Short mmCIF file of C-alpha atoms (C1' of nucleotides) in Angstrom, two decimals:
data_model
loop_
_atom_site.label_atom_id
_atom_site.label_comp_id
_atom_site.label_asym_id
_atom_site.label_seq_id
_atom_site.Cartn_x
_atom_site.Cartn_y
_atom_site.Cartn_z
CA UNK E 1 -0.01 -0.03 -0.01
CA UNK E 2 2.62 2.53 -0.92
CA UNK E 3 1.63 3.79 -4.33
CA UNK E 4 -1.13 6.29 -4.40
CA UNK E 5 -3.37 4.25 -6.57
CA UNK E 6 -2.85 2.94 -10.11
CA UNK E 7 -4.76 5.77 -11.61
CA UNK E 8 -6.30 2.96 -13.61
CA UNK E 9 -8.56 4.86 -15.90
CA UNK E 10 -7.30 8.28 -16.57
CA UNK E 11 -5.16 10.66 -14.52
CA UNK E 12 -7.14 12.77 -12.09
CA UNK E 13 -6.07 16.45 -12.07
CA UNK E 14 -3.86 17.19 -9.12
CA UNK E 15 -5.99 19.99 -7.70
CA UNK E 16 -9.08 17.78 -7.82
CA UNK E 17 -7.31 14.91 -6.22
CA UNK E 18 -5.95 17.10 -3.36
CA UNK E 19 -9.43 18.67 -2.73
CA UNK E 20 -10.88 15.21 -2.50
CA UNK E 21 -8.33 14.07 -0.06
CA UNK E 22 -8.69 17.11 2.17
CA UNK E 23 -12.37 16.55 2.14
CA UNK E 24 -11.93 12.88 3.16
CA UNK E 25 -9.72 13.87 6.04
CA UNK E 26 -11.99 16.63 7.22
CA UNK E 27 -14.93 14.26 6.99
CA UNK E 28 -13.21 11.65 9.01
CA UNK E 29 -12.10 14.27 11.57
CA UNK E 30 -15.70 15.44 11.93
CA UNK E 31 -16.87 11.89 12.38
CA UNK E 32 -14.22 10.96 15.01
CA UNK E 33 -14.33 14.27 16.91
CA UNK E 34 -18.12 14.03 17.14
CA UNK E 35 -18.01 10.42 18.32
CA UNK E 36 -15.14 10.61 20.81
CA UNK E 37 -14.37 14.33 21.46
CA UNK E 38 -11.16 16.23 21.01
CA UNK E 39 -8.88 14.45 23.44
CA UNK E 40 -9.74 10.95 22.54
CA UNK E 41 -9.47 11.52 18.85
CA UNK E 42 -5.99 10.98 17.55
CA UNK E 43 -4.41 12.35 14.37
CA UNK E 44 -3.42 8.87 13.67
CA UNK E 45 -6.98 7.64 13.88
CA UNK E 46 -8.16 10.34 11.61
CA UNK E 47 -5.58 9.57 9.11
CA UNK E 48 -6.32 5.87 9.20
CA UNK E 49 -10.08 6.58 8.73
CA UNK E 50 -9.23 8.73 5.70
CA UNK E 51 -6.78 6.06 4.52
CA UNK E 52 -3.85 8.49 4.53
CA UNK E 53 -0.56 8.95 6.33
CA UNK E 54 -0.71 10.90 9.55
CA UNK E 55 1.92 13.32 8.29
CA UNK E 56 -0.45 14.25 5.57
CA UNK E 57 -3.10 15.51 7.96
CA UNK E 58 -0.40 17.77 9.47
CA UNK E 59 0.75 18.97 6.13
CA UNK E 60 -2.79 20.05 5.20
CA UNK E 61 -4.05 21.33 8.53
CA UNK E 62 -1.05 22.33 10.38
CA UNK E 63 -1.88 20.96 13.77
CA UNK E 64 -4.45 18.98 15.58
CA UNK E 65 -5.86 22.22 16.99
CA UNK E 66 -6.36 23.74 13.58
CA UNK E 67 -7.81 20.49 12.17
CA UNK E 68 -10.33 20.70 15.05
CA UNK E 69 -11.06 24.30 14.32
CA UNK E 70 -11.79 23.47 10.72
CA UNK E 71 -13.89 20.46 11.68
CA UNK E 72 -16.22 22.47 14.01
CA UNK E 73 -16.48 25.46 11.69
CA UNK E 74 -20.29 25.50 11.28
CA UNK E 75 -21.87 27.47 8.56
CA UNK E 76 -24.14 29.35 10.81
CA UNK E 77 -27.01 28.90 8.34
CA UNK E 78 -29.89 30.97 9.31
CA UNK E 79 -33.01 28.75 9.44
CA UNK E 80 -35.68 30.13 7.39
CA UNK E 81 -38.81 30.64 9.44
CA UNK E 82 -41.99 32.52 8.99
CA UNK E 83 -41.16 36.20 9.75
CA UNK E 84 -44.50 36.71 11.41
CA UNK E 85 -43.88 33.95 13.96
CA UNK E 86 -43.64 35.06 17.49
CA UNK E 87 -40.14 34.94 18.99
CA UNK E 88 -40.80 31.81 21.08
CA UNK E 89 -42.13 29.97 18.01
CA UNK E 90 -39.12 31.18 15.98
CA UNK E 91 -36.69 29.73 18.48
CA UNK E 92 -38.67 26.50 18.63
CA UNK E 93 -38.48 26.20 14.85
CA UNK E 94 -34.71 26.46 14.92
CA UNK E 95 -34.59 23.82 17.58
CA UNK E 96 -36.92 21.68 15.65
CA UNK E 97 -34.77 21.94 12.53
CA UNK E 98 -31.83 20.84 14.52
CA UNK E 99 -33.68 17.85 15.78
CA UNK E 100 -34.97 16.86 12.27
CA UNK E 101 -31.58 16.85 10.51
CA UNK E 102 -29.07 15.12 12.54
CA UNK E 103 -26.47 17.88 13.20
CA UNK E 104 -23.33 16.18 11.86
CA UNK E 105 -20.86 18.96 12.16
CA UNK E 106 -22.47 20.51 15.24
CA UNK E 107 -21.91 17.27 17.29
CA UNK E 108 -18.18 17.61 16.95
CA UNK E 109 -18.53 21.01 18.50
CA UNK E 110 -20.97 19.85 21.21
CA UNK E 111 -19.08 16.65 22.18
CA UNK E 112 -16.00 18.68 23.23
CA UNK E 113 -17.66 21.77 24.67
CA UNK E 114 -17.11 20.68 28.23
CA UNK E 115 -13.44 19.94 27.90
CA UNK E 116 -12.15 22.14 25.13
CA UNK E 117 -12.19 25.89 25.70
CA UNK E 118 -12.35 26.77 21.97
CA UNK E 119 -15.42 24.41 21.55
CA UNK E 120 -16.95 26.07 24.66
CA UNK E 121 -16.49 29.51 23.16
CA UNK E 122 -18.02 28.29 19.90
CA UNK E 123 -21.11 27.05 21.65
CA UNK E 124 -21.47 30.22 23.71
CA UNK E 125 -21.25 32.27 20.64
CA UNK E 126 -23.75 30.16 18.62
CA UNK E 127 -26.22 30.22 21.45
CA UNK E 128 -25.87 33.88 21.97
CA UNK E 129 -26.53 34.48 18.41
CA UNK E 130 -29.57 32.43 18.34
CA UNK E 131 -31.11 33.14 21.72
CA UNK E 132 -29.81 36.69 22.25
CA UNK E 133 -33.02 38.22 20.80
CA UNK E 134 -34.71 37.30 24.01
CA UNK E 135 -32.70 39.87 25.91
CA UNK E 136 -33.99 42.89 24.11
CA UNK E 137 -37.54 42.07 24.72
CA UNK E 138 -37.15 41.99 28.50
CA UNK E 139 -38.16 44.48 31.17
CA UNK E 140 -34.92 44.80 32.91
CA UNK E 141 -31.68 43.89 31.08
CA UNK E 142 -30.53 41.48 33.77
CA UNK E 143 -33.69 39.45 33.69
CA UNK E 144 -33.71 39.46 29.91
CA UNK E 145 -30.23 38.05 29.86
CA UNK E 146 -31.24 35.35 32.38
CA UNK E 147 -34.20 34.50 30.25
CA UNK E 148 -31.98 34.26 27.21
CA UNK E 149 -29.60 32.00 29.13
CA UNK E 150 -32.47 29.79 30.11
CA UNK E 151 -33.59 29.43 26.57
CA UNK E 152 -29.99 28.62 25.62
CA UNK E 153 -29.78 26.06 28.46
CA UNK E 154 -33.00 24.44 27.48
CA UNK E 155 -32.02 24.18 23.86
CA UNK E 156 -28.63 22.81 24.53
CA UNK E 157 -29.94 20.40 27.12
CA UNK E 158 -32.47 18.96 24.67
CA UNK E 159 -29.86 18.45 22.02
CA UNK E 160 -27.27 17.06 24.38
CA UNK E 161 -29.91 14.88 26.00
CA UNK E 162 -30.93 13.45 22.68
CA UNK E 163 -27.77 13.02 20.74
CA UNK E 164 -24.91 12.81 23.26
CA UNK E 165 -26.40 11.50 26.46
CA UNK E 166 -29.14 9.57 24.64
CA UNK E 167 -31.64 9.93 27.37
CA UNK E 168 -34.25 7.24 27.24
CA UNK E 169 -37.45 9.18 26.51
CA UNK E 170 -35.60 11.55 24.25
CA UNK E 171 -33.30 9.72 21.93
CA UNK E 172 -36.07 8.21 19.72
CA UNK E 173 -38.68 10.76 20.25
CA UNK E 174 -40.47 12.45 17.34
CA UNK E 175 -39.05 15.94 16.93
CA UNK E 176 -42.45 17.38 16.27
CA UNK E 177 -43.64 16.05 19.49
CA UNK E 178 -40.68 17.46 21.32
CA UNK E 179 -41.24 20.87 20.00
CA UNK E 180 -44.90 20.71 20.75
CA UNK E 181 -44.39 19.79 24.35
CA UNK E 182 -41.67 22.48 24.68
CA UNK E 183 -43.87 25.30 23.14
CA UNK E 184 -45.50 26.30 26.39
CA UNK E 185 -42.05 26.35 28.02
CA UNK E 186 -40.47 28.53 25.47
CA UNK E 187 -43.56 30.85 25.52
CA UNK E 188 -43.27 31.11 29.34
CA UNK E 189 -39.60 31.91 29.05
CA UNK E 190 -39.86 34.48 26.26
CA UNK E 191 -43.26 36.10 26.84
CA UNK E 192 -42.57 37.00 30.34
CA UNK E 193 -43.87 39.56 32.97
CA UNK E 194 -45.00 42.03 30.47
CA UNK E 195 -47.34 39.72 28.73
CA UNK E 196 -47.72 41.19 25.13
CA UNK E 197 -51.49 41.81 24.75
CA UNK E 198 -53.13 38.57 25.63
CA UNK E 199 -56.18 38.23 27.72
CA UNK E 200 -54.91 38.26 31.24
CA UNK E 201 -51.77 38.52 33.21
CA UNK E 202 -51.13 35.12 35.08
CA UNK E 203 -48.25 36.55 36.97
CA UNK E 204 -48.30 39.18 39.48
CA UNK E 205 -44.89 38.40 41.08
CA UNK E 206 -42.63 41.33 41.80
CA UNK E 207 -38.91 41.05 41.34
CA UNK E 208 -36.66 42.01 44.02
CA UNK E 209 -33.03 42.96 43.84
CA UNK E 210 -30.82 40.10 45.18
CA UNK I 1 11.48 16.40 50.28
CA UNK I 2 12.15 12.66 50.79
CA UNK I 3 11.04 12.06 54.32
CA UNK I 4 7.46 11.98 54.99
CA UNK I 5 7.44 14.87 57.45
CA UNK I 6 9.48 15.13 60.68
CA UNK I 7 6.42 14.20 62.72
CA UNK I 8 7.55 17.14 64.68
CA UNK I 9 5.11 17.10 67.64
CA UNK I 10 3.91 13.56 68.17
CA UNK I 11 3.42 10.56 65.90
CA UNK I 12 0.08 10.50 64.07
CA UNK I 13 -1.58 7.15 64.19
CA UNK I 14 -1.10 5.28 60.88
CA UNK I 15 -4.74 4.81 60.11
CA UNK I 16 -5.53 8.44 60.51
CA UNK I 17 -2.44 9.48 58.44
CA UNK I 18 -3.54 7.16 55.65
CA UNK I 19 -7.08 8.33 55.62
CA UNK I 20 -5.99 11.88 55.50
CA UNK I 21 -3.74 11.17 52.57
CA UNK I 22 -6.42 9.31 50.65
CA UNK I 23 -8.77 12.12 51.35
CA UNK I 24 -6.24 14.63 50.06
CA UNK I 25 -5.74 12.60 46.81
CA UNK I 26 -9.40 12.25 46.31
CA UNK I 27 -10.03 15.86 46.93
CA UNK I 28 -7.37 16.85 44.37
CA UNK I 29 -8.79 14.38 41.96
CA UNK I 30 -12.35 15.77 42.17
CA UNK I 31 -10.95 19.24 41.81
CA UNK I 32 -8.88 18.44 38.66
CA UNK I 33 -11.55 16.13 37.16
CA UNK I 34 -14.13 18.75 37.55
CA UNK I 35 -11.99 21.48 36.09
CA UNK I 36 -10.41 19.63 33.19
CA UNK I 37 -12.40 16.46 32.68
CA UNK I 38 -11.15 12.85 32.60
CA UNK I 39 -8.85 12.88 29.65
CA UNK I 40 -7.03 16.05 30.47
CA UNK I 41 -6.43 15.15 34.11
CA UNK I 42 -3.31 13.14 34.70
CA UNK I 43 -2.54 11.03 37.64
CA UNK I 44 0.68 13.02 37.93
CA UNK I 45 -1.22 16.26 38.27
CA UNK I 46 -3.46 14.72 40.83
CA UNK I 47 -0.41 13.43 42.75
CA UNK I 48 1.35 16.85 42.52
CA UNK I 49 -1.80 18.60 43.73
CA UNK I 50 -2.00 16.28 46.69
CA UNK I 51 1.75 16.58 47.29
CA UNK I 52 2.33 12.95 46.80
CA UNK I 53 4.10 10.62 44.53
CA UNK I 54 2.09 9.35 41.50
CA UNK I 55 2.81 5.80 42.39
CA UNK I 56 1.01 6.28 45.69
CA UNK I 57 -2.18 7.28 43.85
CA UNK I 58 -1.94 3.97 41.95
CA UNK I 59 -1.25 2.10 45.16
CA UNK I 60 -4.48 3.45 46.85
CA UNK I 61 -6.82 3.50 43.93
CA UNK I 62 -5.57 0.90 41.51
CA UNK I 63 -5.94 2.81 38.31
CA UNK I 64 -6.99 6.05 36.93
CA UNK I 65 -10.35 4.61 35.98
CA UNK I 66 -10.99 3.55 39.53
CA UNK I 67 -9.79 6.85 40.92
CA UNK I 68 -12.33 8.54 38.66
CA UNK I 69 -15.06 6.12 39.68
CA UNK I 70 -14.29 7.01 43.26
CA UNK I 71 -14.27 10.81 42.57
CA UNK I 72 -17.61 10.90 40.82
CA UNK I 73 -19.39 8.71 43.34
CA UNK I 74 -22.00 10.98 44.62
CA UNK I 75 -24.00 10.42 47.66
CA UNK I 76 -27.41 10.53 46.01
CA UNK I 77 -28.67 12.46 48.95
CA UNK I 78 -32.35 12.90 48.78
CA UNK I 79 -33.21 16.51 49.02
CA UNK I 80 -35.75 17.03 51.72
CA UNK I 81 -38.70 18.84 50.25
CA UNK I 82 -42.25 19.37 51.45
CA UNK I 83 -44.09 16.17 50.82
CA UNK I 84 -47.23 17.94 49.80
CA UNK I 85 -45.51 19.90 47.09
CA UNK I 86 -46.58 19.17 43.61
CA UNK I 87 -44.29 17.11 41.44
CA UNK I 88 -43.13 20.09 39.32
CA UNK I 89 -42.35 22.11 42.44
CA UNK I 90 -40.51 19.14 43.92
CA UNK I 91 -38.28 18.85 40.89
CA UNK I 92 -37.66 22.54 40.98
CA UNK I 93 -36.69 22.42 44.62
CA UNK I 94 -34.05 19.84 43.77
CA UNK I 95 -32.72 21.91 41.03
CA UNK I 96 -32.71 24.92 43.15
CA UNK I 97 -30.67 23.12 45.80
CA UNK I 98 -28.12 22.16 43.22
CA UNK I 99 -27.83 25.75 42.11
CA UNK I 100 -27.57 27.00 45.69
CA UNK I 101 -24.77 24.79 46.84
CA UNK I 102 -22.15 24.57 44.19
CA UNK I 103 -22.09 20.90 43.33
CA UNK I 104 -18.44 20.09 43.87
CA UNK I 105 -18.41 16.42 43.31
CA UNK I 106 -21.08 16.36 40.68
CA UNK I 107 -19.10 18.68 38.49
CA UNK I 108 -16.47 16.01 38.02
CA UNK I 109 -19.13 13.79 36.82
CA UNK I 110 -20.79 16.35 34.52
CA UNK I 111 -17.65 17.67 33.04
CA UNK I 112 -16.79 14.27 31.48
CA UNK I 113 -20.18 13.02 30.73
CA UNK I 114 -19.89 13.77 27.05
CA UNK I 115 -16.52 11.96 26.53
CA UNK I 116 -16.51 9.27 29.17
CA UNK I 117 -19.04 6.47 28.96
CA UNK I 118 -19.01 5.73 32.60
CA UNK I 119 -19.70 9.32 33.44
CA UNK I 120 -22.45 9.41 30.80
CA UNK I 121 -24.10 6.38 32.47
CA UNK I 122 -23.82 7.94 35.86
CA UNK I 123 -25.58 11.04 34.68
CA UNK I 124 -28.33 9.06 32.98
CA UNK I 125 -28.95 7.13 36.03
CA UNK I 126 -29.02 10.18 38.36
CA UNK I 127 -31.43 11.90 36.03
CA UNK I 128 -33.70 8.89 35.71
CA UNK I 129 -33.71 8.58 39.40
CA UNK I 130 -34.68 12.16 39.78
CA UNK I 131 -36.99 12.87 37.01
CA UNK I 132 -38.35 9.44 36.46
CA UNK I 133 -41.43 10.09 38.46
CA UNK I 134 -42.73 12.24 35.64
CA UNK I 135 -43.26 9.10 33.55
CA UNK I 136 -45.86 7.51 35.74
CA UNK I 137 -48.00 10.50 35.73
CA UNK I 138 -48.45 10.55 31.95
CA UNK I 139 -51.30 9.57 29.84
CA UNK I 140 -49.38 7.25 27.57
CA UNK I 141 -46.13 5.67 28.59
CA UNK I 142 -44.22 7.13 25.63
CA UNK I 143 -45.21 10.66 26.24
CA UNK I 144 -44.53 10.34 29.83
CA UNK I 145 -41.06 9.12 29.14
CA UNK I 146 -40.56 11.99 26.66
CA UNK I 147 -41.75 14.51 29.28
CA UNK I 148 -39.39 12.98 31.82
CA UNK I 149 -36.57 13.29 29.29
CA UNK I 150 -37.36 16.95 28.69
CA UNK I 151 -37.32 17.69 32.42
CA UNK I 152 -34.01 15.93 32.56
CA UNK I 153 -32.74 17.91 29.66
CA UNK I 154 -33.76 21.15 31.04
CA UNK I 155 -32.29 20.40 34.37
CA UNK I 156 -28.94 19.39 32.92
CA UNK I 157 -29.00 22.25 30.50
CA UNK I 158 -29.31 24.79 33.26
CA UNK I 159 -26.54 23.32 35.41
CA UNK I 160 -24.23 22.82 32.47
CA UNK I 161 -25.07 26.34 31.16
CA UNK I 162 -24.32 27.83 34.53
CA UNK I 163 -21.35 26.01 35.88
CA UNK I 164 -19.62 24.55 32.81
CA UNK I 165 -20.42 26.70 29.83
CA UNK I 166 -20.84 29.69 31.99
CA UNK I 167 -23.45 31.34 29.79
CA UNK I 168 -23.61 34.99 30.22
CA UNK I 169 -27.10 35.56 31.76
CA UNK I 170 -26.86 32.39 33.76
CA UNK I 171 -23.56 32.15 35.44
CA UNK I 172 -24.15 34.94 37.98
CA UNK I 173 -27.93 34.73 38.31
CA UNK I 174 -29.69 34.35 41.61
CA UNK I 175 -30.82 30.73 41.94
CA UNK I 176 -34.07 31.72 43.32
CA UNK I 177 -34.79 33.79 40.28
CA UNK I 178 -33.78 30.96 38.06
CA UNK I 179 -36.29 28.51 39.67
CA UNK I 180 -39.02 31.10 39.67
CA UNK I 181 -38.64 31.76 35.92
CA UNK I 182 -38.47 28.04 35.32
CA UNK I 183 -41.61 27.22 37.33
CA UNK I 184 -44.09 27.66 34.55
CA UNK I 185 -41.88 25.56 32.31
CA UNK I 186 -41.71 22.62 34.77
CA UNK I 187 -45.46 22.90 35.40
CA UNK I 188 -46.05 22.89 31.66
CA UNK I 189 -43.86 19.75 31.35
CA UNK I 190 -45.20 17.91 34.18
CA UNK I 191 -48.83 18.88 34.45
CA UNK I 192 -49.58 18.07 30.94
CA UNK I 193 -52.60 17.61 28.66
CA UNK I 194 -54.77 16.21 31.37
CA UNK I 195 -54.95 19.24 33.64
CA UNK I 196 -54.92 17.73 37.17
CA UNK I 197 -58.19 18.94 38.75
CA UNK I 198 -56.60 20.64 41.63
CA UNK I 199 -56.59 18.37 44.76
CA UNK I 200 -56.85 15.18 42.97
CA UNK I 201 -54.14 12.54 42.97
CA UNK I 202 -52.36 12.83 39.56
CA UNK I 203 -50.85 9.37 39.88
CA UNK I 204 -52.44 6.33 38.18
CA UNK I 205 -51.84 3.17 40.04
CA UNK I 206 -51.32 0.83 37.07
CA UNK I 207 -48.15 0.62 35.18
CA UNK I 208 -47.38 -1.24 32.02
CA UNK I 209 -44.16 -3.16 31.10
CA UNK I 210 -41.97 -1.33 28.68
"C1'" DG C 1 13.17 14.87 -22.47
"C1'" DT C 2 14.32 17.27 -18.74
"C1'" DT C 3 13.32 19.76 -14.81
"C1'" DT C 4 10.19 21.26 -11.32
"C1'" DT C 5 6.41 20.93 -8.53
"C1'" DC C 6 3.60 18.72 -5.36
"C1'" DA C 7 0.85 15.12 -3.16
"C1'" DT C 8 1.99 11.56 -0.40
"C1'" DT C 9 4.72 8.37 2.48
"C1'" DC C 10 8.56 6.87 5.63
"C1'" DT C 11 11.20 7.32 9.57
"C1'" DA C 12 11.97 9.15 13.68
"C1'" DC C 13 12.12 12.12 17.73
"C1'" DA C 14 11.00 13.96 22.10
"C1'" DG C 15 7.85 14.22 25.52
"C1'" DA C 16 3.91 12.72 28.26
"C1'" DC C 17 1.26 9.12 29.86
"C1'" DG C 18 -0.45 5.04 32.99
"C1'" DT C 19 1.69 1.66 35.36
"C1'" DT C 20 5.22 -1.34 37.79
"C1'" DG C 21 8.43 -3.25 40.97
"C1'" DA C 22 12.14 -2.44 44.00
"C1'" DC C 23 13.33 -0.10 47.83
"C1'" DA C 24 13.61 3.19 52.12
"C1'" DA C 25 11.62 4.54 56.48
"C1'" DG C 26 8.25 4.51 60.02
"C1'" DC C 27 4.74 2.35 62.99
"C1'" DT C 28 3.19 -1.76 65.55
"C1'" DG C 29 3.17 -5.89 68.21
"C1'" DA C 30 5.92 -9.43 70.45
"C1'" DT D 1 15.32 -5.63 69.83
"C1'" DC D 2 13.57 -7.86 66.39
"C1'" DA D 3 10.44 -8.90 62.62
"C1'" DG D 4 6.54 -7.59 59.95
"C1'" DC D 5 3.40 -4.74 57.90
"C1'" DT D 6 2.42 -0.22 55.91
"C1'" DT D 7 3.18 4.32 54.12
"C1'" DG D 8 5.58 6.48 50.81
"C1'" DT D 9 9.28 7.38 47.14
"C1'" DC D 10 12.39 6.45 43.14
"C1'" DA D 11 13.50 5.05 38.85
"C1'" DA D 12 12.14 2.92 34.99
"C1'" DC D 13 9.27 0.44 31.41
"C1'" DG D 14 6.57 0.36 27.34
"C1'" DT D 15 3.35 2.79 24.69
"C1'" DC D 16 1.12 6.41 22.57
"C1'" DT D 17 1.01 11.11 21.21
"C1'" DG D 18 1.79 15.29 18.12
"C1'" DT D 19 4.98 16.75 15.10
"C1'" DA D 20 9.25 17.41 11.80
"C1'" DG D 21 12.19 16.43 7.91
"C1'" DA D 22 13.82 13.66 4.37
"C1'" DA D 23 12.48 10.75 0.61
"C1'" DT D 24 9.54 9.06 -3.38
"C1'" DG D 25 7.26 9.04 -7.28
"C1'" DA D 26 3.80 10.77 -10.37
"C1'" DA D 27 1.96 14.92 -12.60
"C1'" DA D 28 2.83 19.43 -14.69
"C1'" DA D 29 5.81 22.81 -16.84
"C1'" DC D 30 9.25 23.84 -19.86
#
DNA sequence: GTTTTCATTCTACAGACGTTGACAAGCTGA
DNA sequence: TCAGCTTGTCAACGTCTGTAGAATGAAAAC
């Protein structure tokens, strides 16, 4: 297994070949990082999965750290949701989409978020970007931030519980059912104290400074 | 630094000395495991933190895996809550207690739950034990399990978001405020579809096999 | 056809790791 | 005082890791 391949049919252009190899490496890296996390994933294992010499991984990506950075780079695609949806429903739609399509690349990020600082920072940023809108709609800035944090926490809890911890009632559940059950929760978190214009205010609790 | 200590005053009994050393090691282990997770924590680092030779750690705990197992063993203390509290409030009280007292030992477990199978299993079990009661009070078994899973997910999300990810609005928030904001969520998750007609017992006596 | 470039591999290093076994020194009981 | 057990250390092993540099051979350029 020393030669690169007989190039049996016709010679593949060099650029194309290289791009394909890089893709294979990156793909293997994502797979392994998302299955085992940063620390337990070795360059050698990635190389083996991509059927390539370890040194080639270094040559293309510089270091394990950079390879990881490339593997967890997520496209930050904005999920298209109805613009007239309420905020809570918008957030739920996003969560629902993540539950529908198994988040390949994101799992690599999530799996390492508790042990790898860069991954943690990535998750914080992604969450802030998604759930940050909750802050603005709050009475006081502090409570708004707290509510945004709780929406973030719930979101991440559900995804972690489903895909990484594989909690019993969650791992095989229907995404639609999940979001439906969560809807009242998200509404309660987002449509807080100042209830928008609905019928009545169910909450008369006053906040006190801690 | 070769001798064990001059035993300056009077000789400390052997048992006591050993127990104290073991405790020091275990304490250092918990600290490091909870800060860096299983993989990034080395026996050598634990030994150094405990001011002890690495070989002694092995001698007392057998292996890194066993040391970890000992470090994450949590006492499973049942939080004392008012027995007449509704289920949702009971679960919230437990969460609140975890937020009040920084969960030293539990963090070691949580930090590694995404990369260490044994830790994951520990978390699953702890969650099932705590939130499992939700299942029984459901209409159908499947939806009950899902709701229990979502309570678990929310719980773990909040703790992870606060202590490990350190999400902005969450890390410094007042525990009381957190639980108050979460109350409607937990109620919505637990007191589902069938609204429990006030003072009635929400628990059905029959259960079905999985 | 010759030279250059480049994708890829081979070999190896230096450090860190978990773990082991031999050994020193103290406490304990006779 | 002696032997025995226990606490603790030292030095080392074998392995695995990320990484570096030289070597190879095919494609591209001339």
